[in-house]
PDB file of C-alpha atoms and ligand atoms in Angstrom:
ATOM      1  CA  UNK A   1     109.702  86.030  86.392  1.00  0.00           C
ATOM      2  CA  UNK A   2     107.400  88.727  85.602  1.00  0.00           C
ATOM      3  CA  UNK A   3     108.562  91.280  82.173  1.00  0.00           C
ATOM      4  CA  UNK A   4     108.481  93.401  85.111  1.00  0.00           C
ATOM      5  CA  UNK A   5     111.459  93.062  87.007  1.00  0.00           C
ATOM      6  CA  UNK A   6     114.148  91.236  84.256  1.00  0.00           C
ATOM      7  CA  UNK A   7     113.649  95.192  83.280  1.00  0.00           C
ATOM      8  CA  UNK A   8     116.934  96.408  83.819  1.00  0.00           C
ATOM      9  CA  UNK A   9     116.896  99.089  86.045  1.00  0.00           C
ATOM     10  CA  UNK A  10     117.516 102.818  85.158  1.00  0.00           C
ATOM     11  CA  UNK A  11     119.801 105.388  86.176  1.00  0.00           C
ATOM     12  CA  UNK A  12     119.357 108.544  86.672  1.00  0.00           C
ATOM     13  CA  UNK A  13     122.326 110.991  87.643  1.00  0.00           C
ATOM     14  CA  UNK A  14     121.491 114.506  89.518  1.00  0.00           C
ATOM     15  CA  UNK A  15     123.600 116.562  87.622  1.00  0.00           C
ATOM     16  CA  UNK A  16     125.919 119.997  89.746  1.00  0.00           C
ATOM     17  CA  UNK A  17     124.077 122.801  87.715  1.00  0.00           C
ATOM     18  CA  UNK A  18     126.674 125.635  87.803  1.00  0.00           C
ATOM     19  CA  UNK A  19     124.176 128.831  88.609  1.00  0.00           C
ATOM     20  CA  UNK A  20     124.552 131.686  86.483  1.00  0.00           C
ATOM     21  CA  UNK A  21     121.705 134.983  86.714  1.00  0.00           C
ATOM     22  CA  UNK A  22     118.399 134.236  88.916  1.00  0.00           C
ATOM     23  CA  UNK A  23     115.807 136.999  87.235  1.00  0.00           C
ATOM     24  CA  UNK A  24     111.758 137.381  88.011  1.00  0.00           C
ATOM     25  CA  UNK A  25     110.043 135.897  85.139  1.00  0.00           C
ATOM     26  CA  UNK A  26     106.031 134.481  85.439  1.00  0.00           C
ATOM     27  CA  UNK A  27     105.398 131.264  83.491  1.00  0.00           C
ATOM     28  CA  UNK A  28     101.945 131.669  82.584  1.00  0.00           C
ATOM     29  CA  UNK A  29     101.643 128.195  80.940  1.00  0.00           C
ATOM     30  CA  UNK A  30      97.475 128.367  80.720  1.00  0.00           C
ATOM     31  CA  UNK A  31      98.429 130.550  78.027  1.00  0.00           C
ATOM     32  CA  UNK A  32      99.943 127.082  76.014  1.00  0.00           C
ATOM     33  CA  UNK A  33      98.672 125.373  73.905  1.00  0.00           C
ATOM     34  CA  UNK A  34      99.624 122.176  73.195  1.00  0.00           C
ATOM     35  CA  UNK A  35      98.164 119.384  70.407  1.00  0.00           C
ATOM     36  CA  UNK A  36      97.994 115.760  70.856  1.00  0.00           C
ATOM     37  CA  UNK A  37      98.265 113.524  67.379  1.00  0.00           C
ATOM     38  CA  UNK A  38      96.052 110.998  68.187  1.00  0.00           C
ATOM     39  CA  UNK A  39      96.819 108.974  65.262  1.00  0.00           C
ATOM     40  CA  UNK A  40      98.480 106.233  66.019  1.00  0.00           C
ATOM     41  CA  UNK A  41      95.711 105.329  67.899  1.00  0.00           C
ATOM     42  CA  UNK A  42      92.963 105.087  65.246  1.00  0.00           C
ATOM     43  CA  UNK A  43      93.204 101.326  64.352  1.00  0.00           C
ATOM     44  CA  UNK A  44      92.643 101.022  68.777  1.00  0.00           C
ATOM     45  CA  UNK A  45      89.617 103.391  68.128  1.00  0.00           C
ATOM     46  CA  UNK A  46      87.652 101.498  65.233  1.00  0.00           C
ATOM     47  CA  UNK A  47      88.429  98.684  66.959  1.00  0.00           C
ATOM     48  CA  UNK A  48      86.647 100.352  70.122  1.00  0.00           C
ATOM     49  CA  UNK A  49      83.835 100.830  68.067  1.00  0.00           C
ATOM     50  CA  UNK A  50      83.155  96.862  67.068  1.00  0.00           C
ATOM     51  CA  UNK A  51      83.768  96.374  71.474  1.00  0.00           C
ATOM     52  CA  UNK A  52      86.765  94.578  70.595  1.00  0.00           C
ATOM     53  CA  UNK A  53      89.939  95.252  72.012  1.00  0.00           C
ATOM     54  CA  UNK A  54      93.497  95.712  71.141  1.00  0.00           C
ATOM     55  CA  UNK A  55      96.803  97.329  72.724  1.00  0.00           C
ATOM     56  CA  UNK A  56     100.401  98.201  70.647  1.00  0.00           C
ATOM     57  CA  UNK A  57     103.043  95.762  71.594  1.00  0.00           C
ATOM     58  CA  UNK A  58     106.775  96.746  70.893  1.00  0.00           C
ATOM     59  CA  UNK A  59     109.107  94.826  68.854  1.00  0.00           C
ATOM     60  CA  UNK A  60     111.559  95.730  71.524  1.00  0.00           C
ATOM     61  CA  UNK A  61     110.499  94.056  75.234  1.00  0.00           C
ATOM     62  CA  UNK A  62     107.255  92.924  74.144  1.00  0.00           C
ATOM     63  CA  UNK A  63     105.400  94.395  76.545  1.00  0.00           C
ATOM     64  CA  UNK A  64     102.086  94.914  75.140  1.00  0.00           C
ATOM     65  CA  UNK A  65     100.274  98.167  75.994  1.00  0.00           C
ATOM     66  CA  UNK A  66      96.921  99.286  76.825  1.00  0.00           C
ATOM     67  CA  UNK A  67      95.956 102.079  75.623  1.00  0.00           C
ATOM     68  CA  UNK A  68      98.280 101.945  72.835  1.00  0.00           C
ATOM     69  CA  UNK A  69     101.078 104.237  73.169  1.00  0.00           C
ATOM     70  CA  UNK A  70     103.328 106.624  71.163  1.00  0.00           C
ATOM     71  CA  UNK A  71     106.271 105.234  71.895  1.00  0.00           C
ATOM     72  CA  UNK A  72     107.588 102.363  74.503  1.00  0.00           C
ATOM     73  CA  UNK A  73     109.134 103.980  77.364  1.00  0.00           C
ATOM     74  CA  UNK A  74     111.771 102.007  77.777  1.00  0.00           C
ATOM     75  CA  UNK A  75     113.196 101.158  74.163  1.00  0.00           C
ATOM     76  CA  UNK A  76     112.454 104.327  73.589  1.00  0.00           C
ATOM     77  CA  UNK A  77     111.079 103.087  70.141  1.00  0.00           C
ATOM     78  CA  UNK A  78     107.480 102.875  68.201  1.00  0.00           C
ATOM     79  CA  UNK A  79     105.181  99.684  69.000  1.00  0.00           C
ATOM     80  CA  UNK A  80     104.835  98.307  65.694  1.00  0.00           C
ATOM     81  CA  UNK A  81     101.738  95.671  65.838  1.00  0.00           C
ATOM     82  CA  UNK A  82      98.888  95.253  67.243  1.00  0.00           C
ATOM     83  CA  UNK A  83      97.603  92.457  69.206  1.00  0.00           C
ATOM     84  CA  UNK A  84      94.304  91.794  70.518  1.00  0.00           C
ATOM     85  CA  UNK A  85      93.736  91.501  74.141  1.00  0.00           C
ATOM     86  CA  UNK A  86      91.005  90.052  76.468  1.00  0.00           C
ATOM     87  CA  UNK A  87      87.857  92.326  77.621  1.00  0.00           C
ATOM     88  CA  UNK A  88      88.862  90.311  81.308  1.00  0.00           C
ATOM     89  CA  UNK A  89      91.333  92.521  83.672  1.00  0.00           C
ATOM     90  CA  UNK A  90      92.074  92.159  87.293  1.00  0.00           C
ATOM     91  CA  UNK A  91      92.514  94.864  90.143  1.00  0.00           C
ATOM     92  CA  UNK A  92      96.266  95.837  90.241  1.00  0.00           C
ATOM     93  CA  UNK A  93      95.536  98.375  92.258  1.00  0.00           C
ATOM     94  CA  UNK A  94      93.288 100.718  93.906  1.00  0.00           C
ATOM     95  CA  UNK A  95      92.026 103.820  96.070  1.00  0.00           C
ATOM     96  CA  UNK A  96      89.249 104.664  97.761  1.00  0.00           C
ATOM     97  CA  UNK A  97      87.885 108.040  95.925  1.00  0.00           C
ATOM     98  CA  UNK A  98      84.654 110.126  98.530  1.00  0.00           C
ATOM     99  CA  UNK A  99      82.766 111.343  95.459  1.00  0.00           C
ATOM    100  CA  UNK A 100      79.671 113.355  97.079  1.00  0.00           C
ATOM    101  CA  UNK A 101      76.370 112.603  94.966  1.00  0.00           C
ATOM    102  CA  UNK A 102      73.432 114.560  94.008  1.00  0.00           C
ATOM    103  CA  UNK A 103      71.718 114.778  97.556  1.00  0.00           C
ATOM    104  CA  UNK A 104      75.502 116.057  98.877  1.00  0.00           C
ATOM    105  CA  UNK A 105      75.910 113.109 100.920  1.00  0.00           C
ATOM    106  CA  UNK A 106      79.501 112.177 100.832  1.00  0.00           C
ATOM    107  CA  UNK A 107      80.315 108.164  99.612  1.00  0.00           C
ATOM    108  CA  UNK A 108      83.040 106.104  99.311  1.00  0.00           C
ATOM    109  CA  UNK A 109      84.108 104.578  95.521  1.00  0.00           C
ATOM    110  CA  UNK A 110      86.402 102.373  94.529  1.00  0.00           C
ATOM    111  CA  UNK A 111      88.892 104.335  91.830  1.00  0.00           C
ATOM    112  CA  UNK A 112      90.638 101.145  90.039  1.00  0.00           C
ATOM    113  CA  UNK A 113      93.692 100.381  87.380  1.00  0.00           C
ATOM    114  CA  UNK A 114      93.090  97.558  85.813  1.00  0.00           C
ATOM    115  CA  UNK A 115      94.907  95.384  84.011  1.00  0.00           C
ATOM    116  CA  UNK A 116      93.920  93.537  81.283  1.00  0.00           C
ATOM    117  CA  UNK A 117      94.271  89.691  80.546  1.00  0.00           C
ATOM    118  CA  UNK A 118      97.517  89.724  77.411  1.00  0.00           C
ATOM    119  CA  UNK A 119      98.485  93.017  78.338  1.00  0.00           C
ATOM    120  CA  UNK A 120     101.055  94.224  80.749  1.00  0.00           C
ATOM    121  CA  UNK A 121     100.174  97.366  81.370  1.00  0.00           C
ATOM    122  CA  UNK A 122      97.015  99.396  83.297  1.00  0.00           C
ATOM    123  CA  UNK A 123      94.381 101.589  82.481  1.00  0.00           C
ATOM    124  CA  UNK A 124      91.976 104.023  85.137  1.00  0.00           C
ATOM    125  CA  UNK A 125      88.800 102.610  85.427  1.00  0.00           C
ATOM    126  CA  UNK A 126      85.674 102.320  87.195  1.00  0.00           C
ATOM    127  CA  UNK A 127      84.456  99.413  89.009  1.00  0.00           C
ATOM    128  CA  UNK A 128      80.350  98.693  87.915  1.00  0.00           C
ATOM    129  CA  UNK A 129      78.297 100.827  90.726  1.00  0.00           C
ATOM    130  CA  UNK A 130      77.066  99.556  94.143  1.00  0.00           C
ATOM    131  CA  UNK A 131      80.306  98.190  94.408  1.00  0.00           C
ATOM    132  CA  UNK A 132      81.609  98.431  97.871  1.00  0.00           C
ATOM    133  CA  UNK A 133      84.581  99.711  98.704  1.00  0.00           C
ATOM    134  CA  UNK A 134      84.854  96.355 101.079  1.00  0.00           C
ATOM    135  CA  UNK A 135      84.578  94.004  97.922  1.00  0.00           C
ATOM    136  CA  UNK A 136      87.285  95.729  96.419  1.00  0.00           C
ATOM    137  CA  UNK A 137      90.854  93.486  96.435  1.00  0.00           C
ATOM    138  CA  UNK A 138      94.009  93.674  94.367  1.00  0.00           C
ATOM    139  CA  UNK A 139      93.770  91.258  92.378  1.00  0.00           C
ATOM    140  CA  UNK A 140      90.124  90.944  92.055  1.00  0.00           C
ATOM    141  CA  UNK A 141      89.040  89.689  88.415  1.00  0.00           C
ATOM    142  CA  UNK A 142      86.610  91.781  86.390  1.00  0.00           C
ATOM    143  CA  UNK A 143      85.252  92.391  82.627  1.00  0.00           C
ATOM    144  CA  UNK A 144      84.546  95.366  80.719  1.00  0.00           C
ATOM    145  CA  UNK A 145      81.330  97.013  80.758  1.00  0.00           C
ATOM    146  CA  UNK A 146      80.936  98.336  77.152  1.00  0.00           C
ATOM    147  CA  UNK A 147      78.722 100.646  75.763  1.00  0.00           C
ATOM    148  CA  UNK A 148      75.083 100.847  73.934  1.00  0.00           C
ATOM    149  CA  UNK A 149      76.708 102.011  70.853  1.00  0.00           C
ATOM    150  CA  UNK A 150      80.265 102.390  71.317  1.00  0.00           C
ATOM    151  CA  UNK A 151      81.784 105.760  69.634  1.00  0.00           C
ATOM    152  CA  UNK A 152      85.550 104.606  69.236  1.00  0.00           C
ATOM    153  CA  UNK A 153      86.580 106.315  72.628  1.00  0.00           C
ATOM    154  CA  UNK A 154      88.012 105.142  75.619  1.00  0.00           C
ATOM    155  CA  UNK A 155      84.182 106.135  77.785  1.00  0.00           C
ATOM    156  CA  UNK A 156      83.507 102.882  75.128  1.00  0.00           C
ATOM    157  CA  UNK A 157      83.570 100.976  78.380  1.00  0.00           C
ATOM    158  CA  UNK A 158      81.533 102.385  80.850  1.00  0.00           C
ATOM    159  CA  UNK A 159      82.995 100.470  83.784  1.00  0.00           C
ATOM    160  CA  UNK A 160      84.227  97.658  84.728  1.00  0.00           C
ATOM    161  CA  UNK A 161      81.027  93.949  85.439  1.00  0.00           C
ATOM    162  CA  UNK A 162      82.745  91.860  89.135  1.00  0.00           C
ATOM    163  CA  UNK A 163      83.840  88.154  87.506  1.00  0.00           C
ATOM    164  CA  UNK A 164      82.877  85.659  89.489  1.00  0.00           C
ATOM    165  CA  UNK A 165      86.694  85.045  91.806  1.00  0.00           C
ATOM    166  CA  UNK A 166      88.546  81.176  89.478  1.00  0.00           C
ATOM    167  CA  UNK A 167      91.012  81.643  91.870  1.00  0.00           C
ATOM    168  CA  UNK A 168      88.962  80.189  94.748  1.00  0.00           C
ATOM    169  CA  UNK A 169      90.678  76.766  95.400  1.00  0.00           C
ATOM    170  CA  UNK A 170      93.603  77.814  95.539  1.00  0.00           C
ATOM    171  CA  UNK A 171      93.031  79.829  98.822  1.00  0.00           C
TER     172      UNK A 171
HETATM  173 ZN1  LIG B   1     110.091  98.190  74.829  1.00  0.00          ZN
END
């Protein structure tokens, strides 16, 4: 059984609120500044620069997060261990994006969520240029394609190259 199905389902209870008073108002979201703290990402970003992948692991549920998370959404604790994960991954799901190229023509491109081997979460990614939407499927094995000179960021993986599917004999 996968970890996903073992997880206890969280119940959301909608409360009845008594309406008191209504006021006309505007809420200008653009006037707010929000600083996102990425200090928990530092060991991860350092490894990215060396073309190595790590995720952080929650000691409550043993899930491994890539990209690392500040807090486990289920256990509400900070993941406290770093573990190596592989640069190979599988396409967990995908959508077809219709993008205009420089000539103004609409191109079909697969936009994928990849799950790296050794981790429990997915991240959004692009497949190598030229990969046809028709060749994309759930479970497609891929491998991270690194930038020539990584800078220590999530963009260090430019896209994902296709790999030989080793599950052919299972069909
Ligand atoms: Zn957890």
